[in-house]
Short mmCIF file of C-alpha atoms and ligand atoms in Angstrom, two decimals:
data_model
loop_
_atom_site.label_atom_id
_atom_site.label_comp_id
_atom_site.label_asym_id
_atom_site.label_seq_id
_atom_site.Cartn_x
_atom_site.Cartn_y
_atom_site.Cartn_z
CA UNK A 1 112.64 68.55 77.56
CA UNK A 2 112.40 71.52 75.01
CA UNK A 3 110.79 70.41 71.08
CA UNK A 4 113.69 71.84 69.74
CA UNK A 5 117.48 73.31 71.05
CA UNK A 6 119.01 76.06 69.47
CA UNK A 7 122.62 77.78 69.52
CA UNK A 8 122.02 81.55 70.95
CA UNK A 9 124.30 83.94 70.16
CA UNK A 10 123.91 87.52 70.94
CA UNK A 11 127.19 89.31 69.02
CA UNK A 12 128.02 92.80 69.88
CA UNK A 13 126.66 95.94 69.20
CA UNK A 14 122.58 96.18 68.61
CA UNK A 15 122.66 91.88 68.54
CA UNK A 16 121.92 91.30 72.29
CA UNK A 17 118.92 94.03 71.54
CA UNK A 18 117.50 92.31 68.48
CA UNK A 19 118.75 89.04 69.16
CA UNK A 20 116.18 89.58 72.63
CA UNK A 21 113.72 90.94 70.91
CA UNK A 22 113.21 88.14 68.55
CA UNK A 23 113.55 85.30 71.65
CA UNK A 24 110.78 86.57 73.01
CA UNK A 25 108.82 86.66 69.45
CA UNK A 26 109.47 83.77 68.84
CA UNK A 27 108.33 82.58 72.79
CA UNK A 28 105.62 84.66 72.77
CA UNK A 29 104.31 82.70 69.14
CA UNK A 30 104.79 79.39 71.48
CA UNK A 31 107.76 77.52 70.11
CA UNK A 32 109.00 75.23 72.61
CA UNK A 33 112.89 76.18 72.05
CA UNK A 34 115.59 75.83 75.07
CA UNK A 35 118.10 78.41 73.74
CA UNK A 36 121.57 77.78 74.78
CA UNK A 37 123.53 81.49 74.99
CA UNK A 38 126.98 81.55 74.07
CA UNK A 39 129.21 84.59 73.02
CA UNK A 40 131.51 85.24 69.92
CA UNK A 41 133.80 88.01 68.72
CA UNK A 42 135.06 90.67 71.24
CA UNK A 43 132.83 89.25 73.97
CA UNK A 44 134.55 85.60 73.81
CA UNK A 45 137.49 87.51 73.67
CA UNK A 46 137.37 89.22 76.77
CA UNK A 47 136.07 85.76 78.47
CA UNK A 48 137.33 83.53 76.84
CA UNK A 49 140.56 85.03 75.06
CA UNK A 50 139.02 83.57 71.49
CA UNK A 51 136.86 85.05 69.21
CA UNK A 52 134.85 81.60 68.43
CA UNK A 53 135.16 79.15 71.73
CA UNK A 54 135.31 75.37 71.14
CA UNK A 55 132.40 75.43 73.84
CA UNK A 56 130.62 77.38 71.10
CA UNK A 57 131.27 75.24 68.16
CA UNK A 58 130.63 72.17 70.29
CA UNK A 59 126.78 73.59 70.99
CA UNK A 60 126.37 74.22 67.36
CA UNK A 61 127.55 71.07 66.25
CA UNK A 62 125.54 69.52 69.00
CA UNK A 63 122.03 71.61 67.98
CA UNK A 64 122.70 72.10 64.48
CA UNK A 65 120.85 75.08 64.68
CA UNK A 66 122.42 78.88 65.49
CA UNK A 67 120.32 82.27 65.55
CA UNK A 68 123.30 84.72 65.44
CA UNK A 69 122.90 88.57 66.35
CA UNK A 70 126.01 90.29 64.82
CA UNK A 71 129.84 90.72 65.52
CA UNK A 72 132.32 93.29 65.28
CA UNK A 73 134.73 92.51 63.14
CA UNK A 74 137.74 95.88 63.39
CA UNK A 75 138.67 97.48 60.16
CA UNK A 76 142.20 96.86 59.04
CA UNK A 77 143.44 95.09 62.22
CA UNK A 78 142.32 92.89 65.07
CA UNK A 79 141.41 89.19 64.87
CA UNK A 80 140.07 86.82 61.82
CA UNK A 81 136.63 87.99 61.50
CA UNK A 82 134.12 85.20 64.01
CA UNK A 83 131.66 85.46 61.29
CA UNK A 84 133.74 84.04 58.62
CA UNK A 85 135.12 81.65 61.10
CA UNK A 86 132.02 80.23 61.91
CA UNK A 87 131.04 79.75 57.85
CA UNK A 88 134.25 78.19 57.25
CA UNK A 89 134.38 76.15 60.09
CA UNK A 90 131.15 74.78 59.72
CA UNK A 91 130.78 74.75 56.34
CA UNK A 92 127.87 77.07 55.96
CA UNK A 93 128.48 76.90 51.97
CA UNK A 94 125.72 79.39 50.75
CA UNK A 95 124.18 82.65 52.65
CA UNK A 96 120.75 82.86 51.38
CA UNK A 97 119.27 86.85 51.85
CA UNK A 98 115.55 87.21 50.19
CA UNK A 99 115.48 90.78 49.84
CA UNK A 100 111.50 91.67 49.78
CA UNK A 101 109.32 94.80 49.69
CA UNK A 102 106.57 94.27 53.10
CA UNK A 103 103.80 96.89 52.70
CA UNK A 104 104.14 99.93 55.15
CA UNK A 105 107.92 99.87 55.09
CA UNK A 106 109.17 103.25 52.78
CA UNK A 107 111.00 102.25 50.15
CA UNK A 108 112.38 103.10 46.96
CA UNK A 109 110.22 100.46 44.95
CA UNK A 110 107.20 97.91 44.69
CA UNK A 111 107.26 94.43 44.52
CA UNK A 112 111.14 93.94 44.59
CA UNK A 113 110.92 90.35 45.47
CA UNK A 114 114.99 89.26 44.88
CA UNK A 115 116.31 85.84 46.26
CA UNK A 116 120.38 86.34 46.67
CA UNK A 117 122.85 83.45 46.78
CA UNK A 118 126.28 84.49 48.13
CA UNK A 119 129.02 81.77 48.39
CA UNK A 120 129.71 81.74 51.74
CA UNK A 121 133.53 80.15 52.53
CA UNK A 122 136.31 81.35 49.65
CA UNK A 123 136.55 83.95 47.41
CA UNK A 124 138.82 86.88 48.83
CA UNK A 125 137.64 85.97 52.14
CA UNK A 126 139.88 83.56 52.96
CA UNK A 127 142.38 86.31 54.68
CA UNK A 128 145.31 85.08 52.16
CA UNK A 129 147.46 88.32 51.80
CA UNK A 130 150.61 89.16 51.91
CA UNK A 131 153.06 92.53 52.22
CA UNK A 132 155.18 91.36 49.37
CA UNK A 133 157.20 94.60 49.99
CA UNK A 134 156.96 97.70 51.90
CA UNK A 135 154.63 99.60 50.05
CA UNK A 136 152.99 96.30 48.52
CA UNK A 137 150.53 94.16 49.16
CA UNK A 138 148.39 91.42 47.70
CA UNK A 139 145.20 89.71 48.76
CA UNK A 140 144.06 86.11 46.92
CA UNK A 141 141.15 85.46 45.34
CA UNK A 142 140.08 81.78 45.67
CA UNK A 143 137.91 80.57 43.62
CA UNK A 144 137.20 76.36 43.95
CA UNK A 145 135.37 74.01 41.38
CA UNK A 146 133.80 72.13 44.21
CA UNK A 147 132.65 75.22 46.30
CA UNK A 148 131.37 76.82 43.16
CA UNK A 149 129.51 74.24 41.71
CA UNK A 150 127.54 73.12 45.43
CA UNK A 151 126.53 76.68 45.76
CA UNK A 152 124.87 77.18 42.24
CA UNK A 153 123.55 73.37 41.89
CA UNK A 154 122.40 74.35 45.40
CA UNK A 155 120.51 77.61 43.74
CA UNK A 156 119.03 75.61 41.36
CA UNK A 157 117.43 73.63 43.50
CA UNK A 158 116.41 76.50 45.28
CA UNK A 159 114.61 78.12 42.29
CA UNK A 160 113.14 74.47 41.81
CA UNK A 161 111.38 74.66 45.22
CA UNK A 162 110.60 77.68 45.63
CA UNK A 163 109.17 78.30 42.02
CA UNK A 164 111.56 80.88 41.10
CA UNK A 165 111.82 80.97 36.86
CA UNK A 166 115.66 83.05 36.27
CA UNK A 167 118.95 82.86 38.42
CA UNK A 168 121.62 85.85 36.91
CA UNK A 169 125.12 84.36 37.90
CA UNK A 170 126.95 87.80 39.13
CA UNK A 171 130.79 87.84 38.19
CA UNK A 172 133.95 90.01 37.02
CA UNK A 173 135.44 87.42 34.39
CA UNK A 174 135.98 90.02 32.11
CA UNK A 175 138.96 90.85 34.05
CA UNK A 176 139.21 88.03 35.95
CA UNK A 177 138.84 85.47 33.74
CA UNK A 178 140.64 82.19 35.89
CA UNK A 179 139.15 82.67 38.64
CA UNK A 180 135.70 84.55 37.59
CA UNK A 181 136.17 82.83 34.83
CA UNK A 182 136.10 79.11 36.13
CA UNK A 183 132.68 80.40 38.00
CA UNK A 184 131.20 81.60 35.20
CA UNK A 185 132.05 78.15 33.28
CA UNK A 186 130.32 75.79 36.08
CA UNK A 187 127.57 77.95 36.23
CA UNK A 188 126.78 77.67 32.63
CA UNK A 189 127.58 73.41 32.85
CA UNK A 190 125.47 73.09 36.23
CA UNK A 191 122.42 75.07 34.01
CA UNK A 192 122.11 72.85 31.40
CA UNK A 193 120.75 70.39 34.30
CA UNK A 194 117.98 72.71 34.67
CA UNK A 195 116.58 73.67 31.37
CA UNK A 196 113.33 74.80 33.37
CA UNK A 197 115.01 77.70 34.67
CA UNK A 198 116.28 80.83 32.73
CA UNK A 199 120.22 81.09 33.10
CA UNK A 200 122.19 84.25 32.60
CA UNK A 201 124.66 86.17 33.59
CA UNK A 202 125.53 89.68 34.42
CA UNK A 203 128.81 91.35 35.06
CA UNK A 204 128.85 93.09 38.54
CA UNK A 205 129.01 96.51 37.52
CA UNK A 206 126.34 96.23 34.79
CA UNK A 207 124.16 94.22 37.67
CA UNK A 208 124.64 96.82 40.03
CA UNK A 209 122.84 99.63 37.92
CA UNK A 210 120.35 97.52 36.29
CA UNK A 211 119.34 96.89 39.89
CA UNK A 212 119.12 100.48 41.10
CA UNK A 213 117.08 100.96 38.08
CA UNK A 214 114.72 98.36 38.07
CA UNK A 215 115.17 95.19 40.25
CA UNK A 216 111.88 93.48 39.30
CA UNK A 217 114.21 92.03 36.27
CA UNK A 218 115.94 89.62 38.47
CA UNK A 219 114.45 87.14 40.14
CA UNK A 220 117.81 85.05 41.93
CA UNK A 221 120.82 86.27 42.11
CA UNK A 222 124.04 84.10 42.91
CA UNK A 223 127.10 85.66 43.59
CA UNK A 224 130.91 84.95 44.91
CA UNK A 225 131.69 85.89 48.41
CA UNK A 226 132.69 89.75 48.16
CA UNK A 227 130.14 90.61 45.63
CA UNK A 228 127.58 89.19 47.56
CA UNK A 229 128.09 90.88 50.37
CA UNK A 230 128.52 94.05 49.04
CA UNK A 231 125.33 93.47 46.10
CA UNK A 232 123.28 92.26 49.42
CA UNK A 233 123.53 95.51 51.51
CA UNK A 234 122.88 97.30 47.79
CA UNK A 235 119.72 95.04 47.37
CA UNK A 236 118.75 96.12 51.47
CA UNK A 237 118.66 99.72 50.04
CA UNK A 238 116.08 99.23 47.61
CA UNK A 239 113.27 97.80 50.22
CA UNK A 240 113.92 100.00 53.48
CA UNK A 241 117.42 99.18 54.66
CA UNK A 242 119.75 97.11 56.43
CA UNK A 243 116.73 96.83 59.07
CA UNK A 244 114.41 94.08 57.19
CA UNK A 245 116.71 92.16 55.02
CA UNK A 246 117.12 88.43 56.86
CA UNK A 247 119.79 86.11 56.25
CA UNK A 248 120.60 82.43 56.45
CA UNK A 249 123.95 80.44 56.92
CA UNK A 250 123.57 76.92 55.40
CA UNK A 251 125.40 74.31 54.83
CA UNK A 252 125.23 70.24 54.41
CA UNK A 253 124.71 69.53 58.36
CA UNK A 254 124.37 72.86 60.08
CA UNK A 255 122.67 76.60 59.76
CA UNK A 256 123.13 79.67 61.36
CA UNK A 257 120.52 82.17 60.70
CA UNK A 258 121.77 85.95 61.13
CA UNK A 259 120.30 89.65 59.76
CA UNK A 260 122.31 90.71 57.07
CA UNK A 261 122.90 94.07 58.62
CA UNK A 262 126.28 94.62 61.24
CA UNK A 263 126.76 95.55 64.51
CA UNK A 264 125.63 99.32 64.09
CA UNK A 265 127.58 100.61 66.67
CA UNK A 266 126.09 104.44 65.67
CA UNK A 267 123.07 103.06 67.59
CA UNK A 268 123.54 100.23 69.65
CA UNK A 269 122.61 100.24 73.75
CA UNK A 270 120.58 102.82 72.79
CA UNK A 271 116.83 100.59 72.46
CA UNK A 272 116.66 102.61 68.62
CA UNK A 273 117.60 99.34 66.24
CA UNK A 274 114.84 97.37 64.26
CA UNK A 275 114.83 94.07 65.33
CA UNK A 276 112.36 92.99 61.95
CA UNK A 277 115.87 91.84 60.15
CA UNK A 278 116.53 89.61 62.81
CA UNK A 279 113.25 88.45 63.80
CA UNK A 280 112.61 88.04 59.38
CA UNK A 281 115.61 85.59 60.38
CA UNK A 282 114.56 83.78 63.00
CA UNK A 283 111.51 83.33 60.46
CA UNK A 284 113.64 80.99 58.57
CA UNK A 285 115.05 78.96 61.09
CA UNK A 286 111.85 78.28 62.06
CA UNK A 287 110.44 76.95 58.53
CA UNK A 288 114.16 75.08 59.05
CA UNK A 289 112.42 73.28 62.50
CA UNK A 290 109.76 72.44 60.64
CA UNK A 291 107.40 75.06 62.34
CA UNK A 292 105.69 76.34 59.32
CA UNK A 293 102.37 77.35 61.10
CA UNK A 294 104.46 79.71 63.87
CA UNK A 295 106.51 80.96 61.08
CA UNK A 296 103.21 82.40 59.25
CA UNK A 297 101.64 83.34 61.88
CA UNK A 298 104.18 85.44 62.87
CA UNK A 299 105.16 86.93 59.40
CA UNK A 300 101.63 87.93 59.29
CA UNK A 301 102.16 89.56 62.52
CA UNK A 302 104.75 91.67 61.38
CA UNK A 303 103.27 92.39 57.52
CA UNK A 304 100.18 93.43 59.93
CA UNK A 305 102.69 95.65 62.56
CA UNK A 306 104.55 97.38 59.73
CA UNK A 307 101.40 98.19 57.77
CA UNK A 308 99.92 100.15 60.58
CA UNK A 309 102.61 102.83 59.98
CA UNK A 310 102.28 104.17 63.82
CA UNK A 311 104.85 101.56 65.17
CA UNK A 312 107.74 101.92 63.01
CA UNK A 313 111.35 102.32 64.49
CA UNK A 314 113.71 105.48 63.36
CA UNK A 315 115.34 103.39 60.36
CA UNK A 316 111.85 103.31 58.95
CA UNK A 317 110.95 107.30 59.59
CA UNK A 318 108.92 106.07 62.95
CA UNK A 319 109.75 107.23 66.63
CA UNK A 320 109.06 103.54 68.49
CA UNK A 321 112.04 102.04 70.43
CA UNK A 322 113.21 98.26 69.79
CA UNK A 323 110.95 97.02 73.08
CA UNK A 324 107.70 99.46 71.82
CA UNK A 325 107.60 97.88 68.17
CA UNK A 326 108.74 94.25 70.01
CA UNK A 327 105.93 94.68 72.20
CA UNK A 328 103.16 95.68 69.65
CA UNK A 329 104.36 92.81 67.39
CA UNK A 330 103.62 90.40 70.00
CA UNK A 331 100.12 92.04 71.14
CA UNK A 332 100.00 91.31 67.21
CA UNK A 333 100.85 87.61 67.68
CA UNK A 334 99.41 86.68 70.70
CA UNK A 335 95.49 88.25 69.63
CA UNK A 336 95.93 85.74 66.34
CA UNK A 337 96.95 82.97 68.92
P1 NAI B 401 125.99 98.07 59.92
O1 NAI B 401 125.07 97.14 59.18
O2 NAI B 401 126.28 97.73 61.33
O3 NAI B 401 125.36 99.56 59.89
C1 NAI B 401 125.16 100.29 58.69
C2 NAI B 401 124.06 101.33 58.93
O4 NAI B 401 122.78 100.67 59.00
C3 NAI B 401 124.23 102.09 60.24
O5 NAI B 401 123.81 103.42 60.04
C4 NAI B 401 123.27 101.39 61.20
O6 NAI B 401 122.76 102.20 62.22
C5 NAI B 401 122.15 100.95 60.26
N1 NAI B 401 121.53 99.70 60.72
C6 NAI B 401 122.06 98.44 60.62
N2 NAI B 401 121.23 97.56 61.17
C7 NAI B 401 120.18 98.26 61.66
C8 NAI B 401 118.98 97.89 62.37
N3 NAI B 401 118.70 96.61 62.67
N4 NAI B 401 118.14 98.86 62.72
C9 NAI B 401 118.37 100.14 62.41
N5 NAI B 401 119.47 100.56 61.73
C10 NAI B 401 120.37 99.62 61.37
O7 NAI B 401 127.32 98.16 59.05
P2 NAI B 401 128.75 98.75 59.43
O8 NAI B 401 128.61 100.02 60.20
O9 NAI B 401 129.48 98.73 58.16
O10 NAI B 401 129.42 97.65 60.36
C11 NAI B 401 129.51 97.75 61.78
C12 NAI B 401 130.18 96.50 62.31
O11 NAI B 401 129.36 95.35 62.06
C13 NAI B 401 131.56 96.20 61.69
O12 NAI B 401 132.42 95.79 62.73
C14 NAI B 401 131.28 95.04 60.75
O13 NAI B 401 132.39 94.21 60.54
C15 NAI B 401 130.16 94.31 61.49
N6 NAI B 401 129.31 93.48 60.64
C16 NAI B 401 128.96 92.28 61.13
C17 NAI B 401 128.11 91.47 60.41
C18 NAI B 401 127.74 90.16 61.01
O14 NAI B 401 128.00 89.90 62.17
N7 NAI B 401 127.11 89.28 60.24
C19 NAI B 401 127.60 91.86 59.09
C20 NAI B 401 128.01 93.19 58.69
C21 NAI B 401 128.85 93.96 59.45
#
């Protein structure tokens, strides 16, 4: 019997490329992992005739674990997005993205080093809206006392850990004072458990150009749902793009790590996506399994990969394919085996 059995799922788009490409990382670094493949999104749908099968959800609940390649979720109609399924089904309460310059990788700036904490199950994502007329619409922002507070007493805790000194709480409650506004309030009640960390608090806009301009001011970010995902892909930008940010699904009793990028359907079946994002990913779930020395070994793999500046896929201003850089990251791991 395998150490350790993990939920597979490939998505759409580049995910059965870099979702392959980080199996065999991870197999080629030794983990003993049985991996058991299931589809979500337009692939259950076409199998299945559901974007997120109960045969899926049964495996996850079953392994606990999930390493998730992305899923197409169609713009302005189509079914509820899988992804957001999956968080609120299984309660996958915060998405944790480090955003991270790695040497060798272009990028607009040095030492960004930015931990970002994005509730992960209410907010505007909860698909409430409504034509309340022809002509008008409304969408409902959500905002909980009990999702808010586990998500930023989760943070804390975080920054604890992981000796991180500041968390900026990201919010709108200048305009949106209930809702933003009820955030804001448990934020500053959960900090005064933590005097050891810094507590502040930025409103999005102002956040969003301080970062641009310098992000070695913040240290961890925590956000609502929609700002989080849109600050997250901003915070990608600043250390090479969509193609090395990882990302992590947690909640209470499962985790499904993902890449925070999408389904990049400009260049998917084509061999041309960077599978570091997902791979970075798969680094977490491993320090989740409690395989620390794999983990390093392969981050130092990568660090080593990247650095060498010959390798690089097209995102990163290289000419390799997924499978060339996959392959020279695992000559990488296997000569420090
Ligand atoms: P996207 O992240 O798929 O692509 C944005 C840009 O970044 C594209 O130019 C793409 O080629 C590039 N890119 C992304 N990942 C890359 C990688 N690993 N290597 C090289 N280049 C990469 O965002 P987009 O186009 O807004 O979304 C496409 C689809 O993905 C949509 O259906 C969206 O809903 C879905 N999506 C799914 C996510 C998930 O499953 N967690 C997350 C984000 C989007």
């Amino acid at each position: 019997m395998a150490k350790h059995k993990v939920t597979l799922i490939p998505g759409d788009g580049i995910g059965p490329e870099v979702t392959e490409a980080a199996v065999r990382v991870i197999d080629a670094a030794g983990v003993d992992i049985e991996w058991d493949r299931h589809e979500a999104g337009i692939t259950a749908i076409q199998e299945h005739g559901v974007s997120v099968p109960d045969a899926l959800m049964d495996s996850i609940r079953q392994n606990r674990v999930a390493l998730k390649g992305p899923i197409t979720t169609l713009v302005g109609k189509g079914f509820k997005s899988a992804n957001v399924t999956l968080r609120q089904k299984l309660d996958l309460y915060v998405n944790l993205r480090p955003v991270k310059t790695i040497g060798g990788v272009p990028s607009r700036f040095e030492k960004v080093d930015l931990i970002i904490v994005r509730e992960n199950t209410e907010d505007l994502y909860t698909g409430i809206e409504s034509v309340i007329s022809p002509g008008v619409t409304s969408a409902t922002k959500v905002i909980t006392e009990r999702a808010s507070s586990r998500v930023i007493r989760w943070a804390f805790e975080y920054a604890r850990k992981n000796k991180r000194k500041k968390i900026t709480l990201v919010h709108k409650a200048n305009i949106m004072k209930i809702s933003d506004g009820l955030f804001l309030q448990i934020f500053e009640n959960v900090a005064k458990e933590y005097p050891d960390i810094i507590a502040e608090d930025k409103i999005v806009d102002a956040l969003s150009m301080k970062l641009v301009m310098d992000p070695s001011k913040f240290d961890m970010l925590v956000l609502g749902n929609l700002f989080g995902d849109i600050v997250s892909d901003l915070a990608a930008g600043l250390v090479g793009g969509l193609g090395v940010v990882p990302g992590a699904n947690i909640g209470d009793e499962y985790a499904v790590f993902e890449a925070v990028h999408g389904t990049a359907p400009d260049i998917a079946g084509k061999n041309l996506a960077n599978p570091t994002a997902l791979i970075f990913s798969s680094l977490l779930m491993l320090r989740h399994l409690g395989e620390h020395e794999a983990a390093n070994r392969i981050w130092k793999s990568i660090v080593l990969t990247l650095a060498m500046g010959h390798n690089l896929t097209r995102d990163l201003g290289g000419t390799c394919t997924t499978t060339e850089f996959t392959d020279e990251l695992i000559n990488e791991i296997k000569s420090r085996s």
